[in-house]
Coordinates of C-alpha atoms and ligand atoms in Angstrom, one line a residue:
X1 CA -9.5 153.4 -192.4
X2 CA -13.2 153.8 -193.1
X3 CA -15.2 150.7 -193.9
X4 CA -17.2 152.0 -196.8
X5 CA -16.0 153.4 -200.1
X6 CA -16.2 157.1 -200.6
X7 CA -17.5 158.8 -203.7
X8 CA -14.6 159.8 -205.8
X9 CA -14.4 163.6 -206.4
X10 CA -11.3 164.2 -208.5
X11 CA -8.3 162.6 -210.0
X12 CA -6.2 165.6 -211.0
X13 CA -3.0 164.4 -209.5
X14 CA -3.3 161.1 -211.3
X15 CA -3.9 163.1 -214.5
X16 CA -0.7 165.1 -214.0
X17 CA 1.3 162.0 -213.0
X18 CA 0.0 160.1 -216.1
X19 CA 1.1 162.9 -218.4
X20 CA 4.5 162.9 -216.9
X21 CA 4.8 159.1 -216.9
X22 CA 4.0 159.0 -220.6
X23 CA 7.2 161.0 -221.3
X24 CA 9.2 158.5 -219.4
X25 CA 7.8 155.1 -220.2
X26 CA 5.9 153.8 -223.3
X27 CA 2.3 154.7 -222.6
X28 CA 3.3 155.7 -219.1
X29 CA 3.2 152.2 -217.8
X30 CA 5.2 148.9 -217.4
X31 CA 2.3 146.6 -218.5
X32 CA -0.1 147.8 -221.2
X33 CA -3.5 147.1 -219.5
X34 CA -2.7 149.6 -216.8
X35 CA -2.9 152.5 -219.3
X36 CA -6.7 152.2 -219.6
X37 CA -6.7 152.2 -223.4
X38 CA -9.7 150.0 -223.7
X39 CA -11.9 152.3 -221.6
X40 CA -10.1 155.6 -222.4
X41 CA -9.1 158.1 -219.8
X42 CA -6.6 158.3 -217.0
X43 CA -5.7 155.4 -214.7
X44 CA -5.7 156.3 -211.0
X45 CA -2.1 156.3 -209.7
X46 CA -2.1 154.1 -206.6
X47 CA -0.2 155.2 -203.5
X48 CA -1.1 152.4 -201.1
X49 CA -3.3 149.4 -200.5
X50 CA -4.5 147.6 -197.4
X51 CA -7.0 144.7 -197.1
X52 CA -9.7 145.1 -199.7
X53 CA -8.9 148.8 -200.4
X54 CA -6.6 150.8 -202.6
X55 CA -6.0 154.6 -202.4
X56 CA -4.9 156.8 -205.3
X57 CA -2.6 159.8 -205.1
X58 CA -5.7 162.1 -204.9
X59 CA -6.6 160.3 -201.7
X60 CA -9.6 158.6 -203.2
X61 CA -10.4 155.2 -201.6
X62 CA -11.6 152.3 -203.7
X63 CA -12.8 148.7 -203.0
X64 CA -10.4 146.7 -205.1
X65 CA -11.5 143.8 -207.3
X66 CA -8.2 143.6 -209.3
X67 CA -6.0 142.4 -206.4
X68 CA -2.8 143.1 -208.3
X69 CA -4.3 141.0 -211.2
X70 CA -4.6 137.9 -209.0
X71 CA -1.9 137.6 -206.3
X72 CA -3.8 139.5 -203.5
X73 CA -6.0 136.6 -202.4
X74 CA -5.5 137.5 -198.7
X75 CA -6.1 141.2 -199.5
X76 CA -3.4 143.7 -199.7
X77 CA -0.5 144.0 -197.2
X78 CA -1.5 141.1 -195.0
X79 CA 0.5 141.9 -191.8
X80 CA 2.0 138.4 -191.5
X81 CA 3.1 138.4 -195.1
X82 CA 4.7 141.8 -194.8
X83 CA 6.4 140.8 -191.6
X84 CA 7.8 137.6 -193.3
X85 CA 9.2 139.8 -196.1
X86 CA 10.7 142.4 -193.7
X87 CA 12.4 139.8 -191.5
X88 CA 13.8 138.0 -194.6
X89 CA 15.0 141.3 -196.1
X90 CA 17.1 142.1 -193.0
X91 CA 19.2 139.0 -193.8
X92 CA 19.9 140.1 -197.4
X93 CA 18.0 140.5 -200.6
X94 CA 19.5 137.9 -202.9
X95 CA 22.4 135.4 -202.8
X96 CA 22.1 133.4 -206.0
X97 CA 22.8 130.3 -203.9
X98 CA 20.7 127.6 -202.5
X99 CA 18.5 128.6 -199.5
X100 CA 16.2 126.7 -197.1
X101 CA 13.3 129.0 -198.0
X102 CA 13.3 127.6 -201.6
X103 CA 13.0 124.0 -200.3
X104 CA 10.2 125.1 -197.9
X105 CA 8.2 126.8 -200.6
X106 CA 8.8 123.8 -203.0
X107 CA 7.5 121.5 -200.3
X108 CA 4.5 123.7 -199.7
X109 CA 3.7 123.8 -203.5
X110 CA 4.2 120.0 -203.8
X111 CA 2.0 119.4 -200.7
X112 CA -0.9 121.4 -202.2
X113 CA -0.9 120.9 -206.0
X114 CA -1.8 117.3 -206.7
X115 CA 0.1 116.7 -209.9
X116 CA 3.4 118.4 -208.9
X117 CA 6.2 116.1 -207.6
X118 CA 9.1 118.5 -208.4
X119 CA 9.1 122.2 -209.1
X120 CA 11.3 124.9 -210.5
X121 CA 10.9 128.6 -209.4
X122 CA 11.2 131.4 -211.9
X123 CA 10.4 135.1 -211.7
X124 CA 7.0 135.5 -213.6
X125 CA 4.2 133.6 -215.1
X126 CA 5.5 134.4 -218.6
X127 CA 8.8 132.7 -217.7
X128 CA 7.0 129.7 -216.2
X129 CA 5.0 129.1 -219.3
X130 CA 7.9 129.7 -221.7
X131 CA 10.0 127.2 -219.7
X132 CA 7.2 124.6 -219.4
X133 CA 6.7 124.7 -223.2
X134 CA 10.4 124.2 -223.7
X135 CA 10.3 121.3 -221.3
X136 CA 7.3 119.7 -223.2
X137 CA 9.3 120.0 -226.4
X138 CA 12.5 118.6 -224.9
X139 CA 10.6 115.8 -223.4
X140 CA 8.6 114.7 -226.4
X141 CA 11.1 115.7 -229.1
X142 CA 8.2 117.5 -230.9
X143 CA 7.8 121.1 -231.7
X144 CA 4.2 122.2 -232.1
X145 CA 1.9 123.4 -229.3
X146 CA -1.9 123.6 -229.3
X147 CA -3.3 126.6 -227.5
X148 CA -6.8 128.1 -227.3
X149 CA -8.1 131.3 -228.8
X150 CA -8.4 133.9 -226.0
X151 CA -6.2 132.1 -223.5
X152 CA -3.2 134.2 -222.4
X153 CA 0.0 132.6 -221.4
X154 CA 2.4 135.5 -221.0
X155 CA 4.2 137.5 -223.7
X156 CA 6.8 135.0 -225.0
X157 CA 7.0 134.8 -228.8
X158 CA 5.2 131.6 -229.7
X159 CA 2.3 132.2 -227.3
X160 CA 1.5 135.7 -228.5
X161 CA -0.8 134.1 -231.0
X162 CA -4.6 133.7 -231.2
X163 CA -7.0 132.5 -233.8
X164 CA -8.5 134.7 -236.5
X165 CA -12.1 134.1 -237.2
X166 CA -11.7 130.6 -238.4
X167 CA -10.7 128.4 -235.4
X168 CA -8.6 125.8 -237.1
X169 CA -6.1 128.0 -238.8
X170 CA -2.3 128.3 -238.4
X171 CA -1.3 131.0 -235.9
X172 CA -0.6 134.5 -237.0
X173 CA 1.5 136.7 -234.6
X174 CA -0.5 139.1 -232.5
X175 CA 2.5 141.4 -232.3
X176 CA 5.1 142.8 -234.6
X177 CA 8.4 141.3 -233.7
X178 CA 7.1 137.7 -233.3
X179 CA 8.7 135.7 -236.2
X180 CA 6.1 134.1 -238.4
X181 CA 8.0 130.8 -238.3
X182 CA 7.7 130.9 -234.5
X183 CA 4.0 131.6 -234.6
X184 CA 3.5 128.8 -237.0
X185 CA 4.5 126.3 -234.4
X186 CA 1.5 127.3 -232.4
X187 CA -1.9 125.9 -233.4
X188 CA -5.1 127.4 -232.2
X189 CA -8.2 125.5 -231.0
X190 CA -11.5 126.7 -229.5
X191 CA -12.0 126.7 -225.8
X192 CA -14.6 124.1 -224.7
X193 CA -14.6 122.5 -228.1
X194 CA -12.9 119.1 -228.1
X195 CA -13.6 118.6 -231.8
X196 CA -11.4 121.6 -232.7
X197 CA -8.6 120.0 -230.7
X198 CA -9.1 116.6 -232.2
X199 CA -9.0 118.0 -235.7
X200 CA -5.6 119.6 -235.0
X201 CA -4.3 116.4 -233.5
X202 CA -5.6 114.4 -236.5
X203 CA -3.7 116.7 -238.8
X204 CA -0.5 117.3 -236.8
X205 CA -0.5 114.6 -234.2
X206 CA 3.1 113.3 -234.5
X207 CA 4.4 116.9 -234.2
X208 CA 2.3 118.1 -231.2
X209 CA 4.5 118.4 -228.0
X210 CA 1.7 119.7 -225.8
X211 CA -1.8 121.0 -225.3
X212 CA -1.6 124.2 -223.3
X213 CA -4.7 125.5 -221.6
X214 CA -6.0 127.8 -218.8
X215 CA -8.1 125.1 -217.1
X216 CA -10.5 127.9 -216.2
X217 CA -10.1 130.7 -218.8
X218 CA -9.4 134.0 -217.1
X219 CA -7.9 136.2 -219.7
X220 CA -10.9 136.6 -221.9
X221 CA -13.0 137.1 -218.8
X222 CA -13.8 134.1 -216.5
X223 CA -15.0 131.2 -218.6
X224 CA -15.4 127.8 -216.8
X225 CA -14.6 124.6 -218.6
X226 CA -17.7 122.7 -219.7
X227 CA -18.2 119.3 -218.1
X228 CA -16.0 116.8 -219.9
X229 CA -13.7 119.4 -221.6
X230 CA -10.6 119.0 -219.4
X231 CA -11.2 115.2 -219.1
X232 CA -11.4 115.1 -222.9
X233 CA -8.1 117.1 -223.3
X234 CA -6.5 114.6 -220.9
X235 CA -7.5 111.6 -223.0
X236 CA -6.7 113.3 -226.3
X237 CA -3.2 114.1 -225.0
X238 CA -2.7 110.5 -224.0
X239 CA -4.0 109.2 -227.3
X240 CA -1.6 111.3 -229.3
X241 CA 1.4 111.1 -227.0
X242 CA 1.3 114.9 -226.3
X243 CA 1.7 116.4 -222.8
X244 CA -1.2 118.2 -221.1
X245 CA 0.0 121.6 -219.8
X246 CA -2.2 123.5 -217.3
X247 CA -1.4 127.2 -217.1
X248 CA -2.5 127.7 -213.5
X249 CA -0.8 131.1 -213.2
X250 CA -4.2 132.6 -212.4
X251 CA -6.2 129.6 -211.2
X252 CA -3.5 128.1 -209.0
X253 CA -4.4 128.6 -205.3
X254 CA -7.3 130.6 -206.6
X255 CA -10.1 128.3 -207.6
X256 CA -9.1 125.8 -204.9
X257 CA -6.1 125.3 -202.7
X258 CA -4.8 122.7 -205.2
X259 CA -5.9 124.8 -208.2
X260 CA -8.2 123.8 -211.1
X261 CA -6.7 120.4 -211.3
X262 CA -8.0 119.7 -207.8
X263 CA -11.3 121.3 -208.4
X264 CA -12.0 119.4 -211.6
X265 CA -10.0 116.3 -210.7
X266 CA -8.0 116.3 -214.0
X267 CA -4.2 115.9 -213.7
X268 CA -1.9 117.7 -216.2
X269 CA 1.6 116.6 -217.0
X270 CA 3.1 120.0 -216.3
X271 CA 1.6 122.8 -214.2
X272 CA 2.5 126.5 -214.4
X273 CA 2.1 128.8 -211.4
X274 CA 2.5 132.5 -210.8
X275 CA 0.6 135.3 -209.1
X276 CA -0.5 133.9 -205.7
X277 CA 2.6 131.6 -205.4
X278 CA 4.7 134.7 -204.9
X279 CA 2.2 136.4 -202.5
X280 CA 2.7 139.7 -204.3
X281 CA 6.3 139.3 -205.1
X282 CA 7.6 138.4 -208.6
X283 CA 7.6 134.5 -208.5
X284 CA 6.5 131.9 -211.1
X285 CA 6.9 128.2 -211.1
X286 CA 6.5 125.1 -213.2
X287 CA 6.3 121.6 -212.0
X288 CA 5.1 118.1 -212.6
X289 CA 6.0 114.4 -212.3
X290 CA 9.6 113.9 -211.1
X291 CA 10.3 111.9 -214.3
X292 CA 9.4 114.8 -216.5
X293 CA 11.1 117.4 -214.3
X294 CA 14.3 115.3 -214.3
X295 CA 14.8 116.7 -217.9
X296 CA 15.4 120.2 -216.5
X297 CA 19.1 121.3 -216.0
X298 CA 21.2 120.5 -214.2
X299 CA 19.4 117.1 -213.5
X300 CA 18.7 116.9 -217.3
X301 CA 19.7 118.8 -220.4
X302 CA 16.8 121.2 -220.9
X303 CA 18.5 124.5 -220.0
X304 CA 16.6 127.1 -218.0
X305 CA 18.1 129.5 -215.4
X306 CA 17.6 132.7 -213.5
X307 CA 19.9 135.1 -211.5
X308 CA 17.0 136.1 -209.1
X309 CA 15.0 132.8 -209.3
X310 CA 14.0 131.5 -205.9
X311 CA 15.0 134.8 -204.3
X312 CA 14.4 135.0 -200.6
X313 CA 11.8 137.8 -200.5
X314 CA 9.6 136.0 -203.1
X315 CA 10.0 132.7 -201.3
X316 CA 9.1 134.2 -197.9
X317 CA 6.0 136.0 -199.2
X318 CA 4.8 132.9 -201.1
X319 CA 5.4 130.6 -198.2
X320 CA 3.5 132.7 -195.7
X321 CA 0.7 133.2 -198.2
X322 CA 0.3 129.5 -198.9
X323 CA 0.3 128.9 -195.1
X324 CA -2.5 131.4 -194.5
X325 CA -4.7 130.2 -197.4
X326 CA -4.6 126.7 -196.0
X327 CA -6.7 127.6 -193.1
X328 CA -9.9 125.5 -192.7
X329 CA -12.9 127.0 -194.6
X330 CA -10.7 129.6 -196.4
X331 CA -12.0 128.7 -199.8
X332 CA -15.6 128.0 -198.8
X333 CA -15.8 131.5 -197.2
X334 CA -14.2 133.1 -200.2
X335 CA -16.5 131.4 -202.6
X336 CA -19.8 132.1 -200.8
X337 CA -18.8 135.8 -200.6
X338 CA -18.1 135.9 -204.3
X339 CA -21.4 134.1 -205.0
X340 CA -23.3 136.7 -203.0
X341 CA -21.7 139.4 -205.1
X342 CA -22.1 137.8 -208.5
X343 CA -25.7 136.7 -207.7
X344 CA -26.4 140.2 -206.6
X345 CA -25.2 141.7 -209.8
X346 CA -27.2 139.1 -211.8
X347 CA -30.3 140.1 -209.9
X348 CA -29.8 143.8 -210.7
X349 CA -29.2 143.0 -214.4
X350 CA -32.4 140.9 -214.5
X351 CA -34.5 143.6 -212.7
X352 CA -33.3 146.2 -215.1
X353 CA -33.6 144.0 -218.2
X354 CA -29.9 144.3 -219.0
X355 CA -28.6 141.3 -221.0
X356 CA -25.8 139.8 -218.9
X357 CA -23.9 136.5 -218.6
X358 CA -22.3 136.3 -215.2
X359 CA -19.6 133.7 -214.8
X360 CA -18.0 132.6 -211.6
X361 CA -15.5 129.9 -210.5
X362 CA -14.4 130.2 -206.8
X363 CA -13.4 133.8 -206.2
X364 CA -13.0 134.7 -210.0
X365 CA -16.0 136.2 -211.8
X366 CA -16.9 138.3 -214.8
X367 CA -19.9 140.2 -216.0
X368 CA -20.3 139.9 -219.8
X369 CA -23.0 142.2 -221.1
X370 CA -24.5 139.8 -223.6
X371 CA -27.5 137.6 -224.3
X372 CA -25.1 134.8 -225.3
X373 CA -23.9 132.0 -223.0
X374 CA -20.2 132.7 -222.9
X375 CA -18.2 129.6 -223.5
X376 CA -15.3 130.6 -225.7
X377 CA -13.5 133.6 -227.3
X378 CA -16.2 134.3 -229.9
X379 CA -19.0 134.3 -227.4
X380 CA -17.0 136.5 -225.1
X381 CA -16.5 139.0 -227.9
X382 CA -20.3 139.5 -228.1
X383 CA -20.1 141.5 -224.8
X384 CA -21.3 145.1 -225.2
X385 CA -18.2 147.2 -224.9
X386 CA -19.9 150.5 -224.8
X387 CA -22.1 149.4 -222.0
X388 CA -19.0 148.1 -220.2
X389 CA -17.2 151.4 -220.6
X390 CA -20.0 153.4 -219.1
X391 CA -20.4 150.9 -216.3
X392 CA -16.7 150.8 -215.6
X393 CA -16.4 154.6 -215.2
X394 CA -19.5 154.9 -213.1
X395 CA -18.2 152.2 -210.8
X396 CA -14.8 153.8 -210.5
X397 CA -16.4 157.2 -209.7
X398 CA -18.4 155.3 -207.0
X399 CA -15.2 154.0 -205.5
X400 CA -15.1 150.5 -207.0
X401 CA -11.9 149.5 -208.7
X402 CA -12.5 147.0 -211.5
X403 CA -10.2 145.9 -214.3
X404 CA -10.4 148.4 -217.2
X405 CA -11.5 145.8 -219.8
X406 CA -14.7 143.8 -220.4
X407 CA -12.5 140.7 -220.9
X408 CA -10.9 140.3 -217.4
X409 CA -11.7 138.3 -214.4
X410 CA -12.5 140.1 -211.1
X411 CA -11.1 138.8 -207.9
X412 CA -12.6 138.7 -204.4
X413 CA -10.1 138.4 -201.5
X414 CA -10.3 137.1 -198.0
X415 CA -10.2 140.8 -196.8
X416 CA -13.5 141.7 -198.6
X417 CA -16.3 142.2 -196.0
X418 CA -20.1 142.0 -196.2
X419 CA -20.0 145.9 -196.0
X420 CA -17.7 146.0 -199.1
X421 CA -20.1 143.7 -201.0
X422 CA -23.2 145.8 -200.0
X423 CA -21.4 148.9 -201.1
X424 CA -20.4 147.3 -204.4
X425 CA -23.9 146.2 -205.1
X426 CA -25.2 149.7 -204.4
X427 CA -22.7 151.1 -206.9
X428 CA -23.8 148.4 -209.5
X429 CA -27.4 149.4 -208.9
X430 CA -26.5 153.1 -209.7
X431 CA -24.2 152.3 -212.5
X432 CA -26.4 150.1 -214.7
Ligands
LIG1 C1 -0.9 136.5 -215.6 C2 -0.8 135.2 -216.5 C3 0.4 134.9 -217.1 C4 1.6 135.8 -217.2 O1 2.1 135.9 -215.9 P1 3.1 137.2 -215.7 O2 3.6 137.1 -214.3 O3 2.3 138.4 -216.0 O4 4.2 137.1 -216.7 C5 0.4 133.7 -217.8 N1 -0.7 132.9 -217.8 C6 -1.8 133.2 -217.2 C7 -3.0 132.2 -217.2 C8 -1.9 134.4 -216.5 O5 -3.1 134.7 -215.9

């Protein structure tokens, strides 16, 4: 493996593979963002990944800032994680019966995430949020949920809703197939705007089961919570008898070992996890106070189940990952590397007079090409998409693998080296 990225020469095999895949699967992919629609063109087909690198089927090497969209905090294919999965696989892939590995991962999660006393494992972030919302409704006997414009919580019906231009409107479905009646149970507030939440609570208070938020927004690009925002949500939830739900599918084990709740010292009632908790395998989880979790079947009556939930391979990968990220200084090192990178990009933008708002929390960061200070969905949308598209392709051709959308967080992993960061900054210098 070379230590520096190579300049990409061609992607002809990926082009052929993409044409073929489109005949077999809608858009040629199994998750829409992979199809590169927002930047146009052909996604590289990946054949392997190791550490901070991915390789496409044309043998091009890239420095990877997608990290499988979040899970790869240790870098790809960490030998100890791979070994844990291999050893577990030899004993069988799935039993649909209780295993020790489930209790071990449950304990590891409870030890690390401050507000979780009991946890249930599922198979994806979508499932975790869908189940947590059901639990909030079962627990409160209320039906409406407040979410924030631009926050993504997976693809379940009532969460596929964002605001129109007016913030305090009833939800309209983002996708055909989502019943209007379902979408109407979802109310949309503005991220970092407590008044917008208060207004919804004043109008619908007795019907609000929960306030659902990404404590650091990551799915409209990385947007940190303003000081007081999460604390304000906590006290509004208390005041109106609603639960506070932190969707930490992205931020869990990412912005701190204990997630955003530890970093900002605000405790939700229910926490949702995904991505890193499975160490690259399909695992999600939701958890909270034992009293709330006691409502989940079979202890309680809120039904939720899964044939492959808690499967040994996912548990083994998650367990080894949580062990490795608990090393002393793991997060300080990750964060200072990410700071060097994001500051470097900020310096380049300043020198070239390019309007840019660069956000960073821990090892999550985003470059918004805008003069505005990005604090919510509307300000995120001011980002210059044409400039991003040119930047994106130039970076890809320079061997830097970024998410193909201006509204995504980039991730730095423990495997990224100073050489990777220098290479990346050189590519940024050329691309802007
Ligand atoms: C990725 C993500 C989800 C969905 O998780 P999947 O595993 O893709 O279903 C939900 N919420 C947040 C905050 C996410 O980042």
